XYZ file of C-alpha atoms in Angstrom:
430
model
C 93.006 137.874 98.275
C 89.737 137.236 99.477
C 88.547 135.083 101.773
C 86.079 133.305 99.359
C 89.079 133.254 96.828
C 91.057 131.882 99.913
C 88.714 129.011 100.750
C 88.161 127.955 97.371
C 91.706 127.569 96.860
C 92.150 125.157 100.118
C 89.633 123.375 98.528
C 91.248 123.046 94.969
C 93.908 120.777 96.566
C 93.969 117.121 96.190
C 91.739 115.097 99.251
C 94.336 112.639 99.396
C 98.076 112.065 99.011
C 99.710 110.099 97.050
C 102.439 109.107 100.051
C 101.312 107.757 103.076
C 103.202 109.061 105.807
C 104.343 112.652 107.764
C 107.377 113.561 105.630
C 105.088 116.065 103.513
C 103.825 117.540 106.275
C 107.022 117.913 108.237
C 108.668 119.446 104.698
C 105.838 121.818 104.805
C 105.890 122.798 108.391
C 109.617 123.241 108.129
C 108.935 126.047 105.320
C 106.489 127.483 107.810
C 109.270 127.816 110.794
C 107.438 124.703 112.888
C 105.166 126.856 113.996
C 103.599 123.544 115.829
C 106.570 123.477 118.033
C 105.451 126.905 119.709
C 102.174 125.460 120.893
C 100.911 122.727 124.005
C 98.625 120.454 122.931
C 95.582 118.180 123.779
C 95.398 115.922 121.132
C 92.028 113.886 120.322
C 92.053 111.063 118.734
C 89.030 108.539 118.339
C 86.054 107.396 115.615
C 83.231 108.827 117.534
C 82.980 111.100 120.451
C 86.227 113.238 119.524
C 84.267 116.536 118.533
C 82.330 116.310 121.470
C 85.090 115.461 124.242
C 87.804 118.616 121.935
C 84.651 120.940 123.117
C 83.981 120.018 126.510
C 88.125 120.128 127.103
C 88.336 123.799 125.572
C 84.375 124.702 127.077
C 86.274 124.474 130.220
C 89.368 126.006 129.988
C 88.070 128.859 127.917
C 86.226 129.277 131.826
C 89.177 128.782 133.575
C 90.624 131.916 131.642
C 93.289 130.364 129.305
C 93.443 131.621 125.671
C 92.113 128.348 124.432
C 92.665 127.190 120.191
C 90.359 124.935 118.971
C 90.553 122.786 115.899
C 87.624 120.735 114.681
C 86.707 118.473 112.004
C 84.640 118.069 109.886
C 82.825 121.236 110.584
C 78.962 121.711 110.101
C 77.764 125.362 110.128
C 80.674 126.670 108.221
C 84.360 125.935 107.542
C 85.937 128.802 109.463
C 84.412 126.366 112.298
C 87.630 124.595 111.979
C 89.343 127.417 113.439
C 88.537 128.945 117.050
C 89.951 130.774 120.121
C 87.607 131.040 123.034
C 84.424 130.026 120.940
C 85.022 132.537 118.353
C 86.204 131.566 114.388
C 88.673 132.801 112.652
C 88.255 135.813 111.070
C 87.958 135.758 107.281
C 90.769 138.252 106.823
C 93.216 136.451 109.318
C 92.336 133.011 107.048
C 92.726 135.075 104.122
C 96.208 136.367 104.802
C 97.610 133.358 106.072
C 96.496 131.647 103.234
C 98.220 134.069 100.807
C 101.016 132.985 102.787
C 100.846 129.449 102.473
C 100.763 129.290 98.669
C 103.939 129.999 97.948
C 104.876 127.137 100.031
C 102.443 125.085 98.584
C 103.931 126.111 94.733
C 107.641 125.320 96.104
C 106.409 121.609 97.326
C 104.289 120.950 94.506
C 107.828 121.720 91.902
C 109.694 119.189 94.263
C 106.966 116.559 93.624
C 105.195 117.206 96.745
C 101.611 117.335 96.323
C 100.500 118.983 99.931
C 96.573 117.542 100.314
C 93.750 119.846 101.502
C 94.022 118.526 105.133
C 97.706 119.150 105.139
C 97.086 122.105 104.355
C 93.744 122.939 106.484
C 95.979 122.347 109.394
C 99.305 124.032 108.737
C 97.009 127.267 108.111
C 95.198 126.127 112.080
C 98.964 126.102 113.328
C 100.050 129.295 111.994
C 97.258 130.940 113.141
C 97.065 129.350 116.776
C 101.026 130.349 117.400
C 100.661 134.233 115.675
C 97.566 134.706 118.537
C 99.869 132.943 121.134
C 97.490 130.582 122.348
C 97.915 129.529 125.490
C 97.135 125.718 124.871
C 95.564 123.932 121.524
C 92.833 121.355 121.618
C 93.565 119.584 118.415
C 90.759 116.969 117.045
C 92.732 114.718 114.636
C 91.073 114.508 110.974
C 91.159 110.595 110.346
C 93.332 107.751 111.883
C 95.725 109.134 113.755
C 99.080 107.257 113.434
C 99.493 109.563 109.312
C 96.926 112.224 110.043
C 98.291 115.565 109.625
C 97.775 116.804 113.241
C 100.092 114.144 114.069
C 103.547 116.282 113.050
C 102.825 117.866 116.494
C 105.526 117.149 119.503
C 104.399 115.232 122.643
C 101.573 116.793 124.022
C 100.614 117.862 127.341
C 97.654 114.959 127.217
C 96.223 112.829 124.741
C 92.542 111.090 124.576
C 91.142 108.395 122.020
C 87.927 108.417 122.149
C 85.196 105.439 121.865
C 86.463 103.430 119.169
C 84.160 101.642 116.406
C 84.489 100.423 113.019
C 84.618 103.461 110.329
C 87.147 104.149 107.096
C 87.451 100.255 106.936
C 89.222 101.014 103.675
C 92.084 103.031 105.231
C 92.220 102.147 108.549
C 91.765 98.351 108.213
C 88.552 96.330 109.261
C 88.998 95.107 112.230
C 88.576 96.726 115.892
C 92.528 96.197 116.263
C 93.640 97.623 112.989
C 91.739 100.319 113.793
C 92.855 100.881 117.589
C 96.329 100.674 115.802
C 96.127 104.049 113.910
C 94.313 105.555 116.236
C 97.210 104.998 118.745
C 99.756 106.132 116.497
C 99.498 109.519 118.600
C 100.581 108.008 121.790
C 104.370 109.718 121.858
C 106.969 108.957 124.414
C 106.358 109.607 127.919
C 103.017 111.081 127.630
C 99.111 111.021 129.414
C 96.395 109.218 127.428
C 92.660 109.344 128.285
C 90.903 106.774 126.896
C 87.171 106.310 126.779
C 85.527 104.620 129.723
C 83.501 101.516 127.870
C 86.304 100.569 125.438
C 86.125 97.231 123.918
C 88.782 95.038 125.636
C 90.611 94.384 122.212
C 90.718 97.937 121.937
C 92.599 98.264 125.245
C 94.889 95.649 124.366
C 96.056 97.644 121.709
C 96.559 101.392 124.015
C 98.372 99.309 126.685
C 100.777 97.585 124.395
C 101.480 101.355 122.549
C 102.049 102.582 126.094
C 104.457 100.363 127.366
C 106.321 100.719 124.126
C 106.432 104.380 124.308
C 106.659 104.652 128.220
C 102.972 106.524 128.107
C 100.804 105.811 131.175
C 96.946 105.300 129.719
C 94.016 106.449 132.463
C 90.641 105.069 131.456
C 87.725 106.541 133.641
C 86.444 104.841 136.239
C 82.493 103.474 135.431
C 82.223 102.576 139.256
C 82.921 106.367 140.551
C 80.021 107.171 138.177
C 76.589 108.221 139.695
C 73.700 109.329 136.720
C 71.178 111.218 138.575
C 69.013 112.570 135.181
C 69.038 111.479 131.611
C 66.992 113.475 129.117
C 66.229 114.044 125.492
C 67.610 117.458 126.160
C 70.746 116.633 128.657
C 71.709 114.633 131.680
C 73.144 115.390 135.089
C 75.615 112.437 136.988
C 78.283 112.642 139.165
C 81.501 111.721 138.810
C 84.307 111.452 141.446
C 82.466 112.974 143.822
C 82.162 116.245 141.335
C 78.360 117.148 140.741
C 78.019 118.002 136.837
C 75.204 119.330 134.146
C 75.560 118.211 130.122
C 73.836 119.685 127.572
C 74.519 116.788 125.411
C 71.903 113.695 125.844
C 72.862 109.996 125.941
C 74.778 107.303 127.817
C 77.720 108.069 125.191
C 77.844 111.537 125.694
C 78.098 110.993 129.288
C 81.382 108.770 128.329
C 82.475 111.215 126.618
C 82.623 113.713 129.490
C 84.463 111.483 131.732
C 87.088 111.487 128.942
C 87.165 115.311 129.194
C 87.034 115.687 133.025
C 90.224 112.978 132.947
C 92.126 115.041 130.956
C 91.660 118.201 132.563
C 92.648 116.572 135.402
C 95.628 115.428 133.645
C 96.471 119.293 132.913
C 95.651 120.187 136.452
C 98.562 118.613 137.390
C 100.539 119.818 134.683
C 99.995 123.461 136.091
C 96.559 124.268 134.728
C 94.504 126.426 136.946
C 91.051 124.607 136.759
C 88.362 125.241 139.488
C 85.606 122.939 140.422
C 83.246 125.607 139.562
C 84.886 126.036 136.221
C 84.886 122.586 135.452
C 80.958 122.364 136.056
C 80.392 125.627 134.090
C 82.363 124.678 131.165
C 80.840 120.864 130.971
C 77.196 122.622 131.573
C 77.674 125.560 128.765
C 79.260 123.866 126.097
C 77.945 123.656 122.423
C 78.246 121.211 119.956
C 75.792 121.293 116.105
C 74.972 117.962 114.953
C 75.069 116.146 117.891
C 71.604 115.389 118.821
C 71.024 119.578 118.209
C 67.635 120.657 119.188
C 67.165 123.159 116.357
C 62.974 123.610 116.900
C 60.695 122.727 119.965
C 57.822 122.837 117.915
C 57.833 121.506 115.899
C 60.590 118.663 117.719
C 63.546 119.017 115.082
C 66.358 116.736 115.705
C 70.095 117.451 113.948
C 72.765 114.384 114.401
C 75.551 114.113 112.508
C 75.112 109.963 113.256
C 76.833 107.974 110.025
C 78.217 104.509 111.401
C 77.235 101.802 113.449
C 77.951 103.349 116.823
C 76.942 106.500 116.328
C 73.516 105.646 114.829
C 72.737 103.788 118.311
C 73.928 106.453 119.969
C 71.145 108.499 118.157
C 68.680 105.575 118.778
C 69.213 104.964 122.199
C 68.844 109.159 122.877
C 65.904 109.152 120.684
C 64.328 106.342 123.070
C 63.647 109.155 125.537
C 61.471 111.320 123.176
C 57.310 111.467 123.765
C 56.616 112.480 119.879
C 55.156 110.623 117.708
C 55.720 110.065 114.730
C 59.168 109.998 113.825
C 60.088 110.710 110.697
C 64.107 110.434 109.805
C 65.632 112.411 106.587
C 68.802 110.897 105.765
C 71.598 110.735 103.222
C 74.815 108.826 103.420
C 78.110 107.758 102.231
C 78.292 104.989 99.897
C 81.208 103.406 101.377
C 78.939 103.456 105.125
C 77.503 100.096 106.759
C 74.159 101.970 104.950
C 71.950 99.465 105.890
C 72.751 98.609 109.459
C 72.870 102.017 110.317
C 68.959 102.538 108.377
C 67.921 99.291 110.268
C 69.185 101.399 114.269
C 67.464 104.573 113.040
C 64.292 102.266 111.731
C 63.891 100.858 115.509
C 63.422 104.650 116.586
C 61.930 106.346 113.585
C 58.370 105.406 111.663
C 58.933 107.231 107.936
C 61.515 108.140 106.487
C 62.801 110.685 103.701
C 65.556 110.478 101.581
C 67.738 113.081 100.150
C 70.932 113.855 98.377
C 74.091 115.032 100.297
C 75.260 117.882 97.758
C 78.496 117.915 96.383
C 79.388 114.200 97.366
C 80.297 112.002 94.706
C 80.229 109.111 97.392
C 76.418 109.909 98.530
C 73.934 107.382 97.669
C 70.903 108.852 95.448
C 67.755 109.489 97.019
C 65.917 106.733 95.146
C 68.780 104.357 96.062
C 68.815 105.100 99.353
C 65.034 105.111 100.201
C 64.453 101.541 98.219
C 67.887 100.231 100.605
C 65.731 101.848 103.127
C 62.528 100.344 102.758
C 62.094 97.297 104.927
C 63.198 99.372 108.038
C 60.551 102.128 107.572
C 56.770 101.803 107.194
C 56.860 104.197 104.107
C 59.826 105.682 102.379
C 59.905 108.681 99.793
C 62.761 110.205 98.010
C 63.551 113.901 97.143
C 65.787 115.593 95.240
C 65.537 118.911 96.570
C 66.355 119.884 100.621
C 63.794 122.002 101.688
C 61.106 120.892 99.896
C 61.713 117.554 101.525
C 62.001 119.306 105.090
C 58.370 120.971 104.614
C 56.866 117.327 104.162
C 58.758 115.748 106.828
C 57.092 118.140 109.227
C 53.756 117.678 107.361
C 53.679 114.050 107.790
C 55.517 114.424 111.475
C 52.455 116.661 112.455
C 51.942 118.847 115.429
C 52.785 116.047 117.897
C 55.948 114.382 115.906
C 59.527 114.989 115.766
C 61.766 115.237 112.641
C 65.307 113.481 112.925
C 67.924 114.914 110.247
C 70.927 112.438 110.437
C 73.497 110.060 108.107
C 76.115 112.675 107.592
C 78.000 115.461 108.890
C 78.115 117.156 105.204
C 74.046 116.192 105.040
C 74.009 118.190 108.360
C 75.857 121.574 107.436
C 73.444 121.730 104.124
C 70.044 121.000 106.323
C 70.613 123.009 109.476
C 70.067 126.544 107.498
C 67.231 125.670 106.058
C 65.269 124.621 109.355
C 63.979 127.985 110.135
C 62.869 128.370 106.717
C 60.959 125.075 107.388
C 59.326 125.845 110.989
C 57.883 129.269 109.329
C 56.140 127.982 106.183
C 55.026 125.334 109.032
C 53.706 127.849 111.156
């Protein structure tokens, strides 16, 4: 097999199960020999902010010289992304083999009734792979939830962090702040560390503390008060933090949050054995890389690339894109259907002049271009739809000009389809 065979047969499998729960998922991991059970974990949990703390976590110990996992999602530039030790995906004939490997399984569910989803699946393959290169610890970023998602069959982990929490996947994981805090705490195990993010909502909290004291967890929320920001930029920001001087390439307030989650849990692991120097710490916070979050893909022209597709993350975007000189701004978007669509266009309207709709490819859930731009018009002083992606790049830049900025967001599946195309757009540009 393949590894374009292999990837379009993880993809064949049906998005969601027809059994809530982690009985299909143990019964599959069981087949595999629990290959999960070989590994320590960091597990992240969270609605926004969990990509960017898993990379900071294994930035830094990938620096401190462990043999570091890392599993992602969703991914942007391509879907080996998932998959990583020490920065670098899995190769296409290790994905390839394993997944030859993982049919069989798949067959021998499926006859017992046991429809395995793609997810399941996804990660199974991450935890065979992770355990046959003996990976010395496992960042795992949970898919959705937390309390049913997949990643969830693991065993206690060395730490845990949940993210900032917000309201996202209403439809599965309730509409309210609690509901939501719920599921997402579903990974707090017995007798285990939890970082949580340092500007939680208080009803949020309520929720983690009550899951702790069930479980016997102890939950360590960084401290805003030992928190000194010296710089913020478009382009990064430097603070200090418990007396420990740090760089981020990441811009924002939130991103900063996001680090303090990152530097608590490595501190958590520090005392778990972890060899972590102070000078590894600031080296693996300072080179870290993350697409989609507020990427700087051109200078010049300014080209922006955020993943940003809910409420929180869309201010995020807005509040980073408050520090930017160029003028205009002009915003090319698609999103979800089921996404708080216009609240999120009216954020991104506060910070951007134009805007330009387009079609996320391959989603039945995107809204169409026309759709989106007329949902989009009182929030923009001039809206235009396209159907085709780099077309619709080359006048974004035409009408940003020499002295604008372009701002891709909505999606993270909008973002993996744009961000090749870029270069294509700054040359017919220059």
């Amino acid at each position: 097999m393949i590894y374009e065979e292999a990837e379009a047969r993880i993809h064949a499998l049906t998005r969601f199960g027809s059994q809530k729960g982690l009985e299909r998922m143990g019964r599959l991991m069981a087949l595999l020999g629990n290959p999960q059970e070989q590994l320590p974990f960091v597990h992240v949990a969270g609605t926004n902010g969990k990509g960017t703390t898993s990379r900071l976590i294994a930035s830094v110990l990938e620096r401190a010289g462990f043999r570091t996992g890392l599993f992602i999602s969703p991914f942007v530039v391509e879907f080996r992304e998932r998959y990583q030790i020490n920065g670098s995906m899995i190769p296409k004939e290790d994905f390839a083999a394993l997944m030859e490997e993982l049919l069989p399984r798949l067959r021998q569910l499926s006859e017992a009734g046991d429809e395995v989803t793609e997810f399941e699946a996804v990660t199974a393959l991450g935890f065979l792979w992770f355990a046959r290169q003996k990976c010395d610890i496992v960042v795992l970023e949970v898919g959705l939830g937390g309390r049913f998602d997949a990643t969830n069959i693991i065993p206690p982990p060395l730490c845990g962090v949940i993210a900032s929490i917000s309201m996202d996947h209403t439809a599965i994981l309730g509409d309210t702040l609690e509901q939501i805090a719920f599921e997402k705490a579903g990974i707090i195990k017995q007798d285990m560390d939890v970082v949580t993010y340092p500007f939680q909502a208080p009803e949020v909290l309520g929720v983690f503390y009550e899951r702790c004291a069930r479980t016997g967890s102890r939950l360590i929320q960084p401290s805003p008060g030992a928190l000194e920001i010296l710089e913020e930029t478009a382009f990064g920001s430097e603070f200090v933090y418990g007396g420990e001087r740090c760089r981020l390439p990441f811009p924002g307030r939130h991103q900063i949050g996001n680090a303090l989650d990152a530097i608590e849990a490595l501190q958590v692991l520090r005392r778990k054995g972890f060899a972590i120097s102070r000078e590894q710490l600031r080296e693996g916070l300072e080179t870290a890389r993350l697409p989609a979050r507020f990427e700087v893909l051109s200078r010049s022209p300014l080209v922006i690339l955020d993943g940003a597709h809910n409420l929180q993350a869309a201010q995020g975007l807005a509040d980073t894109l408050a520090l930017v000189k160029e003028r205009p701004r002009i915003a090319v978007m698609g999103m979800m259907r089921d996404k708080d669509c216009r609240s999120v266009l009216e954020i991104i309207g506060g910070q951007c002049d134009q805007l330009i709709a387009v079609p996320v490819l391959g989603m039945p859930r995107a809204l169409p271009p026309e759709e989106f731009a007329a949902l989009a018009a009182p929030c923009f002083s001039h809206t235009e739809a396209w159907t085709e992606h780099l077309p619709a790049l080359r006048r974004a830049a035409e009408l940003a000009g020499p002295s604008g900025a372009v701002v891709l967001c909505g999606s993270f599946y909008l973002a993996s389809q744009l961000r090749p195309l870029v270069p294509r757009m700054c040359a017919r540009r220059g």
